């Protein structure tokens, strides 16, 4: 017997001087739109390690996990299918900002003037800002 299961993803939130790091997606879904950096967790990988890997692959920044922001599991949050994202607040510990891998661009945006965001990332950021 086979069961349908959601995919597991991670997203990283990096806030620096009241600005948040976003990446412009190079691939569908939401190609050309902005999102939090992140991606799929590999089999056997901890979510904390996955978010650090994904953020580095997409932005060139080395980070460490500061704290858990939350878990987002709406079955409709990703048009590719049911995904559950574990979102972490990260601190930069090295590297140099540059777009790589699945990101066409990477830059910091003022929290009060964000572009249109992919997935449910606007909701995630809004919930986080309320905590600041």
PDB file of C-alpha atoms in Angstrom:
ATOM      1  CA  UNK A   1       0.000   0.000   0.000  1.00  0.00           C
ATOM      2  CA  UNK A   2       1.316   3.427  -0.954  1.00  0.00           C
ATOM      3  CA  UNK A   3       0.482   6.654   0.836  1.00  0.00           C
ATOM      4  CA  UNK A   4       0.675  10.179  -0.553  1.00  0.00           C
ATOM      5  CA  UNK A   5       3.038  12.256   1.536  1.00  0.00           C
ATOM      6  CA  UNK A   6       3.854  15.962   1.525  1.00  0.00           C
ATOM      7  CA  UNK A   7       7.321  17.114   0.506  1.00  0.00           C
ATOM      8  CA  UNK A   8       9.512  18.774   3.126  1.00  0.00           C
ATOM      9  CA  UNK A   9      11.135  22.142   2.443  1.00  0.00           C
ATOM     10  CA  UNK A  10      12.965  24.824   4.389  1.00  0.00           C
ATOM     11  CA  UNK A  11      13.096  28.598   4.023  1.00  0.00           C
ATOM     12  CA  UNK A  12      15.614  30.968   5.547  1.00  0.00           C
ATOM     13  CA  UNK A  13      14.886  34.440   6.852  1.00  0.00           C
ATOM     14  CA  UNK A  14      17.829  36.825   7.050  1.00  0.00           C
ATOM     15  CA  UNK A  15      17.115  40.309   8.351  1.00  0.00           C
ATOM     16  CA  UNK A  16      19.842  42.927   8.351  1.00  0.00           C
ATOM     17  CA  UNK A  17      19.268  46.587   9.269  1.00  0.00           C
ATOM     18  CA  UNK A  18      15.481  46.305   8.833  1.00  0.00           C
ATOM     19  CA  UNK A  19      15.944  44.713   5.411  1.00  0.00           C
ATOM     20  CA  UNK A  20      15.163  41.118   4.438  1.00  0.00           C
ATOM     21  CA  UNK A  21      17.037  38.915   1.978  1.00  0.00           C
ATOM     22  CA  UNK A  22      14.988  37.663  -0.972  1.00  0.00           C
ATOM     23  CA  UNK A  23      15.895  35.731  -4.108  1.00  0.00           C
ATOM     24  CA  UNK A  24      14.384  36.053  -7.569  1.00  0.00           C
ATOM     25  CA  UNK A  25      13.325  32.589  -8.693  1.00  0.00           C
ATOM     26  CA  UNK A  26      15.016  31.278 -11.844  1.00  0.00           C
ATOM     27  CA  UNK A  27      12.623  28.340 -12.282  1.00  0.00           C
ATOM     28  CA  UNK A  28       8.889  27.617 -12.120  1.00  0.00           C
ATOM     29  CA  UNK A  29       6.758  27.898 -10.186  1.00  0.00           C
ATOM     30  CA  UNK A  30       6.791  31.675  -9.783  1.00  0.00           C
ATOM     31  CA  UNK A  31       9.741  32.093 -12.160  1.00  0.00           C
ATOM     32  CA  UNK A  32      10.947  35.699 -12.000  1.00  0.00           C
ATOM     33  CA  UNK A  33       9.153  36.390  -8.709  1.00  0.00           C
ATOM     34  CA  UNK A  34      10.790  37.002  -5.338  1.00  0.00           C
ATOM     35  CA  UNK A  35      10.892  34.502  -2.460  1.00  0.00           C
ATOM     36  CA  UNK A  36      12.695  33.639   0.718  1.00  0.00           C
ATOM     37  CA  UNK A  37      15.761  31.529  -0.069  1.00  0.00           C
ATOM     38  CA  UNK A  38      15.203  27.836   0.530  1.00  0.00           C
ATOM     39  CA  UNK A  39      14.346  24.520  -1.010  1.00  0.00           C
ATOM     40  CA  UNK A  40      13.756  20.828  -0.552  1.00  0.00           C
ATOM     41  CA  UNK A  41      15.224  18.774   2.267  1.00  0.00           C
ATOM     42  CA  UNK A  42      17.259  15.837   1.016  1.00  0.00           C
ATOM     43  CA  UNK A  43      16.622  12.335   2.364  1.00  0.00           C
ATOM     44  CA  UNK A  44      18.620  11.824   5.575  1.00  0.00           C
ATOM     45  CA  UNK A  45      19.222  15.574   6.030  1.00  0.00           C
ATOM     46  CA  UNK A  46      18.189  17.602   9.081  1.00  0.00           C
ATOM     47  CA  UNK A  47      16.051  20.650   8.277  1.00  0.00           C
ATOM     48  CA  UNK A  48      18.616  22.891   9.991  1.00  0.00           C
ATOM     49  CA  UNK A  49      21.341  21.597   7.676  1.00  0.00           C
ATOM     50  CA  UNK A  50      19.058  21.855   4.643  1.00  0.00           C
ATOM     51  CA  UNK A  51      18.248  25.535   5.192  1.00  0.00           C
ATOM     52  CA  UNK A  52      21.940  26.399   5.640  1.00  0.00           C
ATOM     53  CA  UNK A  53      22.803  24.458   2.456  1.00  0.00           C
ATOM     54  CA  UNK A  54      19.968  25.923   0.392  1.00  0.00           C
ATOM     55  CA  UNK A  55      20.647  29.511   1.479  1.00  0.00           C
ATOM     56  CA  UNK A  56      24.347  29.097   0.660  1.00  0.00           C
ATOM     57  CA  UNK A  57      23.571  27.529  -2.743  1.00  0.00           C
ATOM     58  CA  UNK A  58      21.193  30.367  -3.677  1.00  0.00           C
ATOM     59  CA  UNK A  59      22.923  33.388  -2.103  1.00  0.00           C
ATOM     60  CA  UNK A  60      26.582  32.567  -1.413  1.00  0.00           C
ATOM     61  CA  UNK A  61      26.072  33.457   2.268  1.00  0.00           C
ATOM     62  CA  UNK A  62      27.229  31.200   5.089  1.00  0.00           C
ATOM     63  CA  UNK A  63      24.711  31.211   7.913  1.00  0.00           C
ATOM     64  CA  UNK A  64      23.799  29.621  11.205  1.00  0.00           C
ATOM     65  CA  UNK A  65      20.345  28.940  12.564  1.00  0.00           C
ATOM     66  CA  UNK A  66      19.269  31.505  15.154  1.00  0.00           C
ATOM     67  CA  UNK A  67      15.742  30.267  15.862  1.00  0.00           C
ATOM     68  CA  UNK A  68      12.720  28.515  14.442  1.00  0.00           C
ATOM     69  CA  UNK A  69      10.202  30.910  12.907  1.00  0.00           C
ATOM     70  CA  UNK A  70       7.486  28.336  12.286  1.00  0.00           C
ATOM     71  CA  UNK A  71       6.154  25.439  10.258  1.00  0.00           C
ATOM     72  CA  UNK A  72       3.890  26.196   7.293  1.00  0.00           C
ATOM     73  CA  UNK A  73       1.768  23.342   5.998  1.00  0.00           C
ATOM     74  CA  UNK A  74      -1.189  24.646   3.984  1.00  0.00           C
ATOM     75  CA  UNK A  75      -1.670  21.974   1.283  1.00  0.00           C
ATOM     76  CA  UNK A  76      -2.184  24.771  -1.284  1.00  0.00           C
ATOM     77  CA  UNK A  77       0.962  26.791  -0.465  1.00  0.00           C
ATOM     78  CA  UNK A  78       2.884  25.355  -3.449  1.00  0.00           C
ATOM     79  CA  UNK A  79       1.333  24.696  -6.885  1.00  0.00           C
ATOM     80  CA  UNK A  80       3.638  21.669  -7.355  1.00  0.00           C
ATOM     81  CA  UNK A  81       1.837  19.837  -4.552  1.00  0.00           C
ATOM     82  CA  UNK A  82       1.572  19.632  -0.799  1.00  0.00           C
ATOM     83  CA  UNK A  83       4.770  20.938   0.805  1.00  0.00           C
ATOM     84  CA  UNK A  84       5.523  21.584   4.448  1.00  0.00           C
ATOM     85  CA  UNK A  85       8.141  24.258   5.059  1.00  0.00           C
ATOM     86  CA  UNK A  86      10.179  24.655   8.218  1.00  0.00           C
ATOM     87  CA  UNK A  87      11.232  28.308   8.370  1.00  0.00           C
ATOM     88  CA  UNK A  88      14.282  29.488  10.305  1.00  0.00           C
ATOM     89  CA  UNK A  89      15.685  32.885  11.239  1.00  0.00           C
ATOM     90  CA  UNK A  90      19.351  32.839  10.230  1.00  0.00           C
ATOM     91  CA  UNK A  91      22.446  34.887  11.085  1.00  0.00           C
ATOM     92  CA  UNK A  92      25.131  35.591   8.466  1.00  0.00           C
ATOM     93  CA  UNK A  93      28.544  34.250   9.501  1.00  0.00           C
ATOM     94  CA  UNK A  94      30.433  34.612   6.202  1.00  0.00           C
ATOM     95  CA  UNK A  95      30.351  34.460   2.449  1.00  0.00           C
ATOM     96  CA  UNK A  96      29.526  37.096  -0.119  1.00  0.00           C
ATOM     97  CA  UNK A  97      26.070  37.837  -1.484  1.00  0.00           C
ATOM     98  CA  UNK A  98      25.618  36.595  -5.052  1.00  0.00           C
ATOM     99  CA  UNK A  99      22.794  34.804  -6.847  1.00  0.00           C
ATOM    100  CA  UNK A 100      23.492  31.132  -7.582  1.00  0.00           C
ATOM    101  CA  UNK A 101      21.745  27.831  -8.296  1.00  0.00           C
ATOM    102  CA  UNK A 102      17.949  28.340  -8.510  1.00  0.00           C
ATOM    103  CA  UNK A 103      18.197  32.100  -7.892  1.00  0.00           C
ATOM    104  CA  UNK A 104      18.357  34.634 -10.707  1.00  0.00           C
ATOM    105  CA  UNK A 105      19.080  37.484  -8.263  1.00  0.00           C
ATOM    106  CA  UNK A 106      19.520  37.977  -4.517  1.00  0.00           C
ATOM    107  CA  UNK A 107      19.137  41.238  -2.646  1.00  0.00           C
ATOM    108  CA  UNK A 108      17.945  42.872   0.547  1.00  0.00           C
ATOM    109  CA  UNK A 109      14.585  44.669   0.543  1.00  0.00           C
ATOM    110  CA  UNK A 110      13.218  47.169   3.029  1.00  0.00           C
ATOM    111  CA  UNK A 111      10.653  45.374   5.182  1.00  0.00           C
ATOM    112  CA  UNK A 112       8.193  48.191   4.515  1.00  0.00           C
ATOM    113  CA  UNK A 113       8.521  48.012   0.720  1.00  0.00           C
ATOM    114  CA  UNK A 114       8.548  44.365  -0.378  1.00  0.00           C
ATOM    115  CA  UNK A 115       7.984  43.162  -3.953  1.00  0.00           C
ATOM    116  CA  UNK A 116       5.254  40.666  -4.839  1.00  0.00           C
ATOM    117  CA  UNK A 117       6.271  37.404  -3.174  1.00  0.00           C
ATOM    118  CA  UNK A 118       5.946  33.745  -4.153  1.00  0.00           C
ATOM    119  CA  UNK A 119       4.176  30.971  -2.271  1.00  0.00           C
ATOM    120  CA  UNK A 120       2.969  32.107   1.185  1.00  0.00           C
ATOM    121  CA  UNK A 121       6.139  34.061   1.903  1.00  0.00           C
ATOM    122  CA  UNK A 122       4.294  37.362   2.441  1.00  0.00           C
ATOM    123  CA  UNK A 123       2.298  35.720   5.250  1.00  0.00           C
ATOM    124  CA  UNK A 124       5.467  34.250   6.780  1.00  0.00           C
ATOM    125  CA  UNK A 125       7.224  37.625   6.738  1.00  0.00           C
ATOM    126  CA  UNK A 126       4.174  39.442   8.114  1.00  0.00           C
ATOM    127  CA  UNK A 127       3.918  36.991  11.017  1.00  0.00           C
ATOM    128  CA  UNK A 128       7.633  37.395  11.714  1.00  0.00           C
ATOM    129  CA  UNK A 129       7.517  41.198  11.594  1.00  0.00           C
ATOM    130  CA  UNK A 130       4.763  41.208  14.213  1.00  0.00           C
ATOM    131  CA  UNK A 131       7.255  39.496  16.515  1.00  0.00           C
ATOM    132  CA  UNK A 132       9.942  42.176  16.036  1.00  0.00           C
TER     133      UNK A 132
END
